[in-house]
PDB file of C-alpha atoms in Angstrom:
ATOM      1  CA  UNK A1259     -21.433  26.441  16.266  1.00 40.00           C
ATOM      2  CA  UNK A1260     -24.539  28.766  16.384  1.00 38.00           C
ATOM      3  CA  UNK A1261     -25.867  27.289  12.738  1.00 37.00           C
ATOM      4  CA  UNK A1262     -25.589  23.647  14.493  1.00 36.00           C
ATOM      5  CA  UNK A1263     -27.454  24.833  17.260  1.00 37.00           C
ATOM      6  CA  UNK A1264     -30.228  26.028  15.089  1.00 34.00           C
ATOM      7  CA  UNK A1265     -30.332  22.816  13.289  1.00 34.00           C
ATOM      8  CA  UNK A1266     -30.411  20.925  16.482  1.00 31.00           C
ATOM      9  CA  UNK A1267     -33.336  22.884  18.011  1.00 35.00           C
ATOM     10  CA  UNK A1268     -35.300  22.410  14.604  1.00 37.00           C
ATOM     11  CA  UNK A1269     -35.019  18.804  14.707  1.00 36.00           C
ATOM     12  CA  UNK A1270     -36.148  18.517  18.188  1.00 35.00           C
ATOM     13  CA  UNK A1271     -38.964  20.525  17.474  1.00 38.00           C
ATOM     14  CA  UNK A1272     -40.185  18.683  14.717  1.00 41.00           C
ATOM     15  CA  UNK A1273     -39.624  15.439  16.497  1.00 39.00           C
ATOM     16  CA  UNK A1274     -41.459  16.700  19.393  1.00 39.00           C
ATOM     17  CA  UNK A1275     -44.270  17.825  17.593  1.00 40.00           C
ATOM     18  CA  UNK A1276     -44.712  14.221  15.820  1.00 44.00           C
ATOM     19  CA  UNK A1277     -44.340  12.654  19.286  1.00 42.00           C
ATOM     20  CA  UNK A1278     -47.121  14.701  20.581  1.00 41.00           C
ATOM     21  CA  UNK A1279     -49.506  13.245  18.349  1.00 55.00           C
ATOM     22  CA  UNK A1280     -52.499  11.356  19.959  1.00 88.00           C
ATOM     23  CA  UNK A1281     -51.723   8.096  18.625  1.00 94.00           C
ATOM     24  CA  UNK A1282     -54.197   5.226  19.259  1.00 93.00           C
ATOM     25  CA  UNK A1283     -52.230   2.488  17.438  1.00 95.00           C
ATOM     26  CA  UNK A1284     -48.649   2.220  15.384  1.00 96.00           C
ATOM     27  CA  UNK A1285     -47.867  -0.951  13.397  1.00 97.00           C
ATOM     28  CA  UNK A1286     -44.290  -0.828  11.962  1.00 97.00           C
ATOM     29  CA  UNK A1287     -43.914  -4.669  11.084  1.00 97.00           C
ATOM     30  CA  UNK A1288     -40.289  -4.653  12.284  1.00 95.00           C
ATOM     31  CA  UNK A1289     -37.937  -7.526  13.387  1.00 86.00           C
ATOM     32  CA  UNK A1290     -38.990  -8.968  16.881  1.00 86.00           C
ATOM     33  CA  UNK A1291     -41.975  -6.923  16.756  1.00 86.00           C
ATOM     34  CA  UNK A1292     -44.011  -8.237  13.847  1.00 93.00           C
ATOM     35  CA  UNK A1293     -47.443  -7.940  15.523  1.00 94.00           C
ATOM     36  CA  UNK A1294     -46.638  -5.269  18.121  1.00 94.00           C
ATOM     37  CA  UNK A1295     -48.615  -1.881  18.769  1.00 95.00           C
ATOM     38  CA  UNK A1296     -45.638   0.229  18.923  1.00 93.00           C
ATOM     39  CA  UNK A1297     -47.739   3.017  20.466  1.00 91.00           C
ATOM     40  CA  UNK A1298     -47.686   1.381  23.980  1.00 90.00           C
ATOM     41  CA  UNK A1299     -51.250   1.192  24.053  1.00 91.00           C
ATOM     42  CA  UNK A1300     -51.142  -2.723  23.973  1.00 91.00           C
ATOM     43  CA  UNK A1301     -53.347  -3.256  20.666  1.00 92.00           C
ATOM     44  CA  UNK A1302     -51.255  -5.947  19.296  1.00 94.00           C
ATOM     45  CA  UNK A1303     -52.244  -7.833  16.386  1.00 94.00           C
ATOM     46  CA  UNK A1304     -53.068 -11.344  15.401  1.00 93.00           C
ATOM     47  CA  UNK A1305     -52.792 -12.777  11.838  1.00 92.00           C
ATOM     48  CA  UNK A1306     -54.780 -14.943   9.450  1.00 91.00           C
ATOM     49  CA  UNK A1307     -53.519 -16.573   6.416  1.00 90.00           C
ATOM     50  CA  UNK A1308     -49.768 -16.259   5.919  1.00 91.00           C
ATOM     51  CA  UNK A1309     -48.803 -12.777   5.892  1.00 94.00           C
ATOM     52  CA  UNK A1310     -45.004 -12.282   6.144  1.00 94.00           C
ATOM     53  CA  UNK A1311     -42.287  -9.836   7.075  1.00 95.00           C
ATOM     54  CA  UNK A1312     -39.893  -8.697   4.142  1.00 95.00           C
ATOM     55  CA  UNK A1313     -36.893  -6.693   4.677  1.00 96.00           C
ATOM     56  CA  UNK A1314     -37.026  -3.607   2.553  1.00 97.00           C
ATOM     57  CA  UNK A1315     -35.479  -4.318  -0.758  1.00 95.00           C
ATOM     58  CA  UNK A1316     -32.992  -2.130  -2.397  1.00 96.00           C
ATOM     59  CA  UNK A1317     -34.865  -2.100  -5.788  1.00 96.00           C
ATOM     60  CA  UNK A1318     -38.578  -2.781  -6.844  1.00 96.00           C
ATOM     61  CA  UNK A1319     -41.820  -2.687  -4.736  1.00 96.00           C
ATOM     62  CA  UNK A1320     -40.990  -1.381  -1.143  1.00 97.00           C
ATOM     63  CA  UNK A1321     -37.675  -0.003  -2.040  1.00 97.00           C
ATOM     64  CA  UNK A1322     -38.699   3.670  -1.712  1.00 97.00           C
ATOM     65  CA  UNK A1323     -40.515   3.392   1.799  1.00 97.00           C
ATOM     66  CA  UNK A1324     -38.517   5.481   3.913  1.00 95.00           C
ATOM     67  CA  UNK A1325     -35.618   3.718   5.771  1.00 95.00           C
ATOM     68  CA  UNK A1326     -35.597   6.341   8.611  1.00 94.00           C
ATOM     69  CA  UNK A1327     -38.826   7.849   9.558  1.00 91.00           C
ATOM     70  CA  UNK A1328     -38.216  11.356   9.548  1.00 83.00           C
ATOM     71  CA  UNK A1329     -40.798  12.480  12.113  1.00 80.00           C
ATOM     72  CA  UNK A1330     -39.057   9.932  14.754  1.00 82.00           C
ATOM     73  CA  UNK A1331     -35.622   9.197  13.350  1.00 88.00           C
ATOM     74  CA  UNK A1332     -36.569   5.523  13.949  1.00 92.00           C
ATOM     75  CA  UNK A1333     -35.156   2.967  11.406  1.00 95.00           C
ATOM     76  CA  UNK A1334     -37.576   1.044   9.137  1.00 96.00           C
ATOM     77  CA  UNK A1335     -36.096  -2.087   7.999  1.00 96.00           C
ATOM     78  CA  UNK A1336     -39.105  -4.250   6.928  1.00 97.00           C
ATOM     79  CA  UNK A1337     -42.612  -4.359   5.829  1.00 97.00           C
ATOM     80  CA  UNK A1338     -45.619  -6.696   5.961  1.00 97.00           C
ATOM     81  CA  UNK A1339     -46.313  -8.491   2.594  1.00 97.00           C
ATOM     82  CA  UNK A1340     -49.923  -9.463   2.283  1.00 95.00           C
ATOM     83  CA  UNK A1341     -51.648 -11.459  -0.335  1.00 93.00           C
ATOM     84  CA  UNK A1342     -54.817 -13.329  -1.111  1.00 86.00           C
ATOM     85  CA  UNK A1343     -56.838 -13.729   2.253  1.00 87.00           C
ATOM     86  CA  UNK A1344     -53.815 -12.622   4.404  1.00 91.00           C
ATOM     87  CA  UNK A1345     -54.430  -9.559   6.791  1.00 92.00           C
ATOM     88  CA  UNK A1346     -54.218  -8.591  10.495  1.00 94.00           C
ATOM     89  CA  UNK A1347     -56.675  -8.096  13.050  1.00 90.00           C
ATOM     90  CA  UNK A1348     -56.764  -6.709  16.776  1.00 84.00           C
ATOM     91  CA  UNK A1349     -55.778  -9.341  19.250  1.00 75.00           C
ATOM     92  CA  UNK A1350     -58.546  -7.852  21.592  1.00 75.00           C
ATOM     93  CA  UNK A1351     -61.910  -6.619  20.029  1.00 67.00           C
ATOM     94  CA  UNK A1352     -62.223  -2.818  20.775  1.00 71.00           C
ATOM     95  CA  UNK A1353     -58.594  -1.823  21.419  1.00 79.00           C
ATOM     96  CA  UNK A1354     -58.545   0.291  18.374  1.00 89.00           C
ATOM     97  CA  UNK A1355     -61.727   2.716  18.892  1.00 83.00           C
ATOM     98  CA  UNK A1356     -62.215   5.635  16.368  1.00 88.00           C
ATOM     99  CA  UNK A1357     -65.300   7.544  17.810  1.00 84.00           C
ATOM    100  CA  UNK A1358     -65.059  10.836  16.203  1.00 91.00           C
ATOM    101  CA  UNK A1359     -62.027  12.597  14.630  1.00 96.00           C
ATOM    102  CA  UNK A1360     -59.141  10.418  13.346  1.00 96.00           C
ATOM    103  CA  UNK A1361     -56.172  10.081  10.901  1.00 97.00           C
ATOM    104  CA  UNK A1362     -55.284   6.666   9.417  1.00 98.00           C
ATOM    105  CA  UNK A1363     -51.862   6.495   7.816  1.00 97.00           C
ATOM    106  CA  UNK A1364     -49.671   3.783   5.869  1.00 98.00           C
ATOM    107  CA  UNK A1365     -47.056   3.208   3.383  1.00 98.00           C
ATOM    108  CA  UNK A1366     -48.318   0.873   0.637  1.00 98.00           C
ATOM    109  CA  UNK A1367     -47.312  -0.889  -2.621  1.00 98.00           C
ATOM    110  CA  UNK A1368     -50.019  -2.341  -4.607  1.00 97.00           C
ATOM    111  CA  UNK A1369     -49.086  -5.437  -6.534  1.00 96.00           C
ATOM    112  CA  UNK A1370     -51.964  -5.945  -8.627  1.00 94.00           C
ATOM    113  CA  UNK A1371     -55.217  -4.046  -9.736  1.00 92.00           C
ATOM    114  CA  UNK A1372     -58.590  -5.900  -9.525  1.00 88.00           C
ATOM    115  CA  UNK A1373     -62.083  -4.491 -10.301  1.00 91.00           C
ATOM    116  CA  UNK A1374     -62.764  -4.705  -6.664  1.00 91.00           C
ATOM    117  CA  UNK A1375     -61.736  -2.648  -3.833  1.00 95.00           C
ATOM    118  CA  UNK A1376     -58.490  -3.283  -1.827  1.00 96.00           C
ATOM    119  CA  UNK A1377     -58.544  -1.988   1.956  1.00 96.00           C
ATOM    120  CA  UNK A1378     -55.781  -0.806   3.833  1.00 97.00           C
ATOM    121  CA  UNK A1379     -57.476  -0.515   7.321  1.00 96.00           C
ATOM    122  CA  UNK A1380     -61.041  -0.690   8.595  1.00 94.00           C
ATOM    123  CA  UNK A1381     -63.226  -0.841  11.520  1.00 92.00           C
ATOM    124  CA  UNK A1382     -66.410  -2.199   9.347  1.00 92.00           C
ATOM    125  CA  UNK A1383     -68.291  -5.330   8.753  1.00 89.00           C
ATOM    126  CA  UNK A1384     -71.358  -6.086   6.613  1.00 84.00           C
ATOM    127  CA  UNK A1385     -73.047  -7.806   9.442  1.00 75.00           C
ATOM    128  CA  UNK A1386     -75.811  -7.107  12.058  1.00 68.00           C
ATOM    129  CA  UNK A1387     -75.920  -3.563  13.503  1.00 71.00           C
ATOM    130  CA  UNK A1388     -73.317  -1.345  14.952  1.00 79.00           C
ATOM    131  CA  UNK A1389     -70.376  -3.220  12.964  1.00 87.00           C
ATOM    132  CA  UNK A1390     -69.688  -0.227  10.733  1.00 92.00           C
ATOM    133  CA  UNK A1391     -67.504   2.674  11.739  1.00 94.00           C
ATOM    134  CA  UNK A1392     -64.684   3.424   9.033  1.00 95.00           C
ATOM    135  CA  UNK A1393     -62.793   1.969   6.308  1.00 96.00           C
ATOM    136  CA  UNK A1394     -60.136   3.385   3.954  1.00 98.00           C
ATOM    137  CA  UNK A1395     -59.041   1.657   0.878  1.00 97.00           C
ATOM    138  CA  UNK A1396     -58.264   1.793  -3.013  1.00 97.00           C
ATOM    139  CA  UNK A1397     -61.019   1.479  -5.539  1.00 97.00           C
ATOM    140  CA  UNK A1398     -60.752  -1.183  -8.242  1.00 95.00           C
ATOM    141  CA  UNK A1399     -61.056  -0.523 -11.722  1.00 93.00           C
ATOM    142  CA  UNK A1400     -64.911  -0.331 -11.496  1.00 90.00           C
ATOM    143  CA  UNK A1401     -64.599   2.292  -9.064  1.00 92.00           C
ATOM    144  CA  UNK A1402     -66.479   3.103  -5.935  1.00 92.00           C
ATOM    145  CA  UNK A1403     -69.893   4.740  -5.996  1.00 87.00           C
ATOM    146  CA  UNK A1404     -69.059   6.411  -9.429  1.00 86.00           C
ATOM    147  CA  UNK A1405     -65.834   7.379  -8.598  1.00 91.00           C
ATOM    148  CA  UNK A1406     -62.253   7.015 -10.400  1.00 93.00           C
ATOM    149  CA  UNK A1407     -60.748   3.742 -10.702  1.00 95.00           C
ATOM    150  CA  UNK A1408     -57.928   3.463  -8.144  1.00 96.00           C
ATOM    151  CA  UNK A1409     -59.043   6.357  -5.976  1.00 97.00           C
ATOM    152  CA  UNK A1410     -58.497   6.309  -2.556  1.00 98.00           C
ATOM    153  CA  UNK A1411     -61.988   6.462  -0.569  1.00 97.00           C
ATOM    154  CA  UNK A1412     -63.240   6.452   2.768  1.00 98.00           C
ATOM    155  CA  UNK A1413     -66.394   4.788   4.156  1.00 97.00           C
ATOM    156  CA  UNK A1414     -68.143   6.351   7.273  1.00 97.00           C
ATOM    157  CA  UNK A1415     -71.306   5.431   9.250  1.00 95.00           C
ATOM    158  CA  UNK A1416     -73.363   7.167  11.759  1.00 94.00           C
ATOM    159  CA  UNK A1417     -75.232   4.460  13.103  1.00 91.00           C
ATOM    160  CA  UNK A1418     -73.499   1.074  12.279  1.00 91.00           C
ATOM    161  CA  UNK A1419     -75.804   0.147   9.609  1.00 88.00           C
ATOM    162  CA  UNK A1420     -75.556   3.088   7.239  1.00 91.00           C
ATOM    163  CA  UNK A1421     -72.726   3.666   4.633  1.00 93.00           C
ATOM    164  CA  UNK A1422     -71.555   7.157   3.351  1.00 96.00           C
ATOM    165  CA  UNK A1423     -68.749   6.805   0.594  1.00 97.00           C
ATOM    166  CA  UNK A1424     -66.091   9.826   0.131  1.00 97.00           C
ATOM    167  CA  UNK A1425     -63.510  10.244  -2.336  1.00 96.00           C
ATOM    168  CA  UNK A1426     -61.502  12.695  -4.318  1.00 92.00           C
ATOM    169  CA  UNK A1427     -59.590  12.217  -7.545  1.00 91.00           C
ATOM    170  CA  UNK A1428     -56.309  10.995  -5.774  1.00 97.00           C
ATOM    171  CA  UNK A1429     -55.470   7.751  -7.488  1.00 97.00           C
ATOM    172  CA  UNK A1430     -53.046   4.744  -6.568  1.00 97.00           C
ATOM    173  CA  UNK A1431     -51.156   2.945  -9.238  1.00 97.00           C
ATOM    174  CA  UNK A1432     -49.791  -0.717  -8.848  1.00 96.00           C
ATOM    175  CA  UNK A1433     -46.118  -1.286  -8.249  1.00 96.00           C
ATOM    176  CA  UNK A1434     -45.493   2.302  -7.227  1.00 98.00           C
ATOM    177  CA  UNK A1435     -44.471   2.882  -3.358  1.00 98.00           C
ATOM    178  CA  UNK A1436     -46.877   5.668  -1.711  1.00 98.00           C
ATOM    179  CA  UNK A1437     -47.571   7.273   1.458  1.00 98.00           C
ATOM    180  CA  UNK A1438     -51.203   7.412   2.048  1.00 98.00           C
ATOM    181  CA  UNK A1439     -53.634   8.815   4.627  1.00 98.00           C
ATOM    182  CA  UNK A1440     -56.807  10.303   5.331  1.00 98.00           C
ATOM    183  CA  UNK A1441     -57.986  12.677   8.140  1.00 98.00           C
ATOM    184  CA  UNK A1442     -61.644  13.240   9.743  1.00 98.00           C
ATOM    185  CA  UNK A1443     -62.737  16.171  11.443  1.00 98.00           C
ATOM    186  CA  UNK A1444     -66.553  15.659  12.442  1.00 97.00           C
ATOM    187  CA  UNK A1445     -67.141  19.104  13.338  1.00 97.00           C
ATOM    188  CA  UNK A1446     -65.807  20.571   9.989  1.00 98.00           C
ATOM    189  CA  UNK A1447     -68.477  19.517   7.593  1.00 97.00           C
ATOM    190  CA  UNK A1448     -67.342  22.005   4.881  1.00 98.00           C
ATOM    191  CA  UNK A1449     -63.726  20.351   4.169  1.00 98.00           C
ATOM    192  CA  UNK A1450     -63.402  17.963   7.130  1.00 98.00           C
ATOM    193  CA  UNK A1451     -62.139  15.003   5.012  1.00 98.00           C
ATOM    194  CA  UNK A1452     -58.731  15.129   3.772  1.00 98.00           C
ATOM    195  CA  UNK A1453     -57.024  12.549   1.585  1.00 98.00           C
ATOM    196  CA  UNK A1454     -53.143  12.428   1.267  1.00 98.00           C
ATOM    197  CA  UNK A1455     -51.058  10.615  -1.209  1.00 98.00           C
ATOM    198  CA  UNK A1456     -47.444  10.793  -1.944  1.00 98.00           C
ATOM    199  CA  UNK A1457     -45.591   9.066  -4.776  1.00 98.00           C
ATOM    200  CA  UNK A1458     -42.390   7.726  -3.168  1.00 97.00           C
ATOM    201  CA  UNK A1459     -41.098   5.850  -6.057  1.00 97.00           C
ATOM    202  CA  UNK A1460     -40.741   9.089  -8.140  1.00 97.00           C
ATOM    203  CA  UNK A1461     -40.123  11.249  -5.055  1.00 95.00           C
ATOM    204  CA  UNK A1462     -43.134  13.559  -5.874  1.00 96.00           C
ATOM    205  CA  UNK A1463     -44.669  16.088  -3.663  1.00 96.00           C
ATOM    206  CA  UNK A1464     -47.311  15.113  -1.107  1.00 97.00           C
ATOM    207  CA  UNK A1465     -50.859  15.643  -2.596  1.00 97.00           C
ATOM    208  CA  UNK A1466     -53.942  16.623  -0.511  1.00 97.00           C
ATOM    209  CA  UNK A1467     -57.607  16.937  -1.107  1.00 98.00           C
ATOM    210  CA  UNK A1468     -60.269  18.207   1.046  1.00 98.00           C
ATOM    211  CA  UNK A1469     -63.692  17.513   0.842  1.00 98.00           C
ATOM    212  CA  UNK A1470     -67.158  17.927   3.202  1.00 98.00           C
ATOM    213  CA  UNK A1471     -69.281  15.548   4.788  1.00 97.00           C
ATOM    214  CA  UNK A1472     -72.730  15.026   6.430  1.00 95.00           C
ATOM    215  CA  UNK A1473     -71.567  12.717   9.250  1.00 96.00           C
ATOM    216  CA  UNK A1474     -73.171  14.431  12.448  1.00 95.00           C
ATOM    217  CA  UNK A1475     -71.520  11.704  14.972  1.00 95.00           C
ATOM    218  CA  UNK A1476     -69.200   8.935  13.782  1.00 95.00           C
ATOM    219  CA  UNK A1477     -70.500   5.440  14.962  1.00 92.00           C
ATOM    220  CA  UNK A1478     -68.249   3.796  17.583  1.00 87.00           C
ATOM    221  CA  UNK A1479     -68.320   0.281  15.652  1.00 86.00           C
ATOM    222  CA  UNK A1480     -68.116  -3.113  17.506  1.00 81.00           C
ATOM    223  CA  UNK A1481     -66.170  -4.612  14.557  1.00 85.00           C
ATOM    224  CA  UNK A1482     -62.696  -5.894  14.882  1.00 87.00           C
ATOM    225  CA  UNK A1483     -60.109  -3.342  13.398  1.00 92.00           C
ATOM    226  CA  UNK A1484     -58.089  -4.854  10.537  1.00 93.00           C
ATOM    227  CA  UNK A1485     -55.352  -4.221   8.636  1.00 96.00           C
ATOM    228  CA  UNK A1486     -55.373  -5.327   4.827  1.00 95.00           C
ATOM    229  CA  UNK A1487     -59.070  -6.399   4.517  1.00 92.00           C
ATOM    230  CA  UNK A1488     -62.448  -5.449   5.964  1.00 90.00           C
ATOM    231  CA  UNK A1489     -65.527  -7.356   7.009  1.00 84.00           C
ATOM    232  CA  UNK A1490     -63.156 -10.325   7.977  1.00 78.00           C
ATOM    233  CA  UNK A1491     -61.275 -11.402   4.539  1.00 79.00           C
ATOM    234  CA  UNK A1492     -63.535  -9.070   2.187  1.00 86.00           C
ATOM    235  CA  UNK A1493     -61.397  -6.993  -0.526  1.00 91.00           C
ATOM    236  CA  UNK A1494     -58.155  -7.725   1.038  1.00 92.00           C
ATOM    237  CA  UNK A1495     -55.075  -5.836   0.128  1.00 95.00           C
ATOM    238  CA  UNK A1496     -52.560  -7.097  -2.443  1.00 96.00           C
ATOM    239  CA  UNK A1497     -49.007  -6.055  -1.748  1.00 97.00           C
ATOM    240  CA  UNK A1498     -46.795  -4.363   0.953  1.00 98.00           C
ATOM    241  CA  UNK A1499     -48.473  -2.395   3.947  1.00 98.00           C
ATOM    242  CA  UNK A1500     -45.861  -0.651   6.301  1.00 98.00           C
ATOM    243  CA  UNK A1501     -45.955   1.985   9.095  1.00 97.00           C
ATOM    244  CA  UNK A1502     -49.713   1.915   9.705  1.00 97.00           C
ATOM    245  CA  UNK A1503     -50.698   4.558  12.444  1.00 97.00           C
ATOM    246  CA  UNK A1504     -54.144   5.619  13.689  1.00 96.00           C
ATOM    247  CA  UNK A1505     -54.452   8.724  15.670  1.00 96.00           C
ATOM    248  CA  UNK A1506     -57.383  10.282  17.292  1.00 95.00           C
ATOM    249  CA  UNK A1507     -57.201  13.479  15.704  1.00 96.00           C
ATOM    250  CA  UNK A1508     -57.039  15.300  12.278  1.00 96.00           C
ATOM    251  CA  UNK A1509     -53.353  15.805  12.017  1.00 95.00           C
ATOM    252  CA  UNK A1510     -51.741  18.528  10.270  1.00 94.00           C
ATOM    253  CA  UNK A1511     -49.402  17.979   7.187  1.00 94.00           C
ATOM    254  CA  UNK A1512     -46.194  18.629   9.453  1.00 92.00           C
ATOM    255  CA  UNK A1513     -47.370  15.809  11.834  1.00 94.00           C
ATOM    256  CA  UNK A1514     -47.885  13.223   9.048  1.00 95.00           C
ATOM    257  CA  UNK A1515     -45.601  10.074   8.551  1.00 94.00           C
ATOM    258  CA  UNK A1516     -44.922  11.451   4.787  1.00 92.00           C
ATOM    259  CA  UNK A1517     -41.723  12.137   3.565  1.00 85.00           C
ATOM    260  CA  UNK A1518     -41.043  15.792   3.864  1.00 80.00           C
ATOM    261  CA  UNK A1519     -40.277  18.244   0.969  1.00 63.00           C
ATOM    262  CA  UNK A1520     -36.683  17.913   0.065  1.00 56.00           C
ATOM    263  CA  UNK A1521     -35.503  21.307   1.982  1.00 45.00           C
ATOM    264  CA  UNK A1522     -37.120  19.940   5.277  1.00 46.00           C
ATOM    265  CA  UNK A1523     -35.479  16.650   4.792  1.00 47.00           C
ATOM    266  CA  UNK A1524     -32.250  18.273   4.223  1.00 45.00           C
ATOM    267  CA  UNK A1525     -32.789  20.119   7.433  1.00 46.00           C
ATOM    268  CA  UNK A1526     -33.530  16.817   9.228  1.00 45.00           C
ATOM    269  CA  UNK A1527     -30.824  15.082   7.550  1.00 44.00           C
ATOM    270  CA  UNK A1528     -28.124  17.804   8.646  1.00 47.00           C
ATOM    271  CA  UNK A1529     -29.647  17.990  12.195  1.00 45.00           C
ATOM    272  CA  UNK A1530     -28.996  14.114  12.470  1.00 44.00           C
ATOM    273  CA  UNK A1531     -25.404  14.507  11.394  1.00 45.00           C
ATOM    274  CA  UNK A1532     -24.854  17.405  13.752  1.00 44.00           C
ATOM    275  CA  UNK A1533     -26.212  14.916  16.643  1.00 40.00           C
ATOM    276  CA  UNK A1534     -24.163  12.142  15.466  1.00 41.00           C
ATOM    277  CA  UNK A1535     -20.951  14.546  15.421  1.00 43.00           C
ATOM    278  CA  UNK A1536     -21.929  15.931  18.923  1.00 43.00           C
ATOM    279  CA  UNK A1537     -22.179  12.359  20.356  1.00 44.00           C
ATOM    280  CA  UNK A1538     -18.777  11.403  18.889  1.00 46.00           C
ATOM    281  CA  UNK A1539     -17.049  14.461  20.735  1.00 50.00           C
ATOM    282  CA  UNK A1540     -18.823  13.651  23.908  1.00 49.00           C
ATOM    283  CA  UNK A1541     -17.695   9.668  23.895  1.00 48.00           C
TER     284      UNK A1541
END
């Protein structure tokens, strides 16, 4: 019984850590809540084009997305499918405000590669002043700012009109399921931008890469927060996007929505089994 208690305590501690993260918005695209913000902050989405809700398949694209989110033990049964000009935006302008530190995360599966970029989430428009804040995406075959084809990249602006491009060598392939994320620590100019990627299809370990930045103060953009595009419908994502979470702090690796290492996942699975057994005994 002592070992069960240890497992139970470890699980509760891990889950509580995740729930204490400062979440601005969390889009899960589940049945009955396709456009809802699951964080409770009311930043619900509108949609353009015809994005659809798709049940997670048993094989192929999206089949390796986590069926149970390890950090919250919540079921994940569906994803958003977006193509062409499909995209999501805030229902009310300014609900998702990123003014300094943040982390952006998602599960993605890219259906095709193009010469242009494909944006995952953005608060960015190339229009009149104060419309640029941040944008997180995947570079096309021509790269971004001299970077690698298919590389994860981040755009940041200090004044709403300037553009800073940041990226590392972490690249994304089509028809592979990934967890991806990026965090920004405004005060840490030496290594304050960290990119994350985990190949879920091939059950690989989480990759991370940190770089410095020169952003003294991130612009509080007045653009509409979007999923699957930037600048209204520019550079749309093609494929599946799921479990989009925006936090107002640079999360540590243990707080991410990434699938944990096999040993940690076994611990959580064991804890869930113990909890289920205890519930049965008490019923």
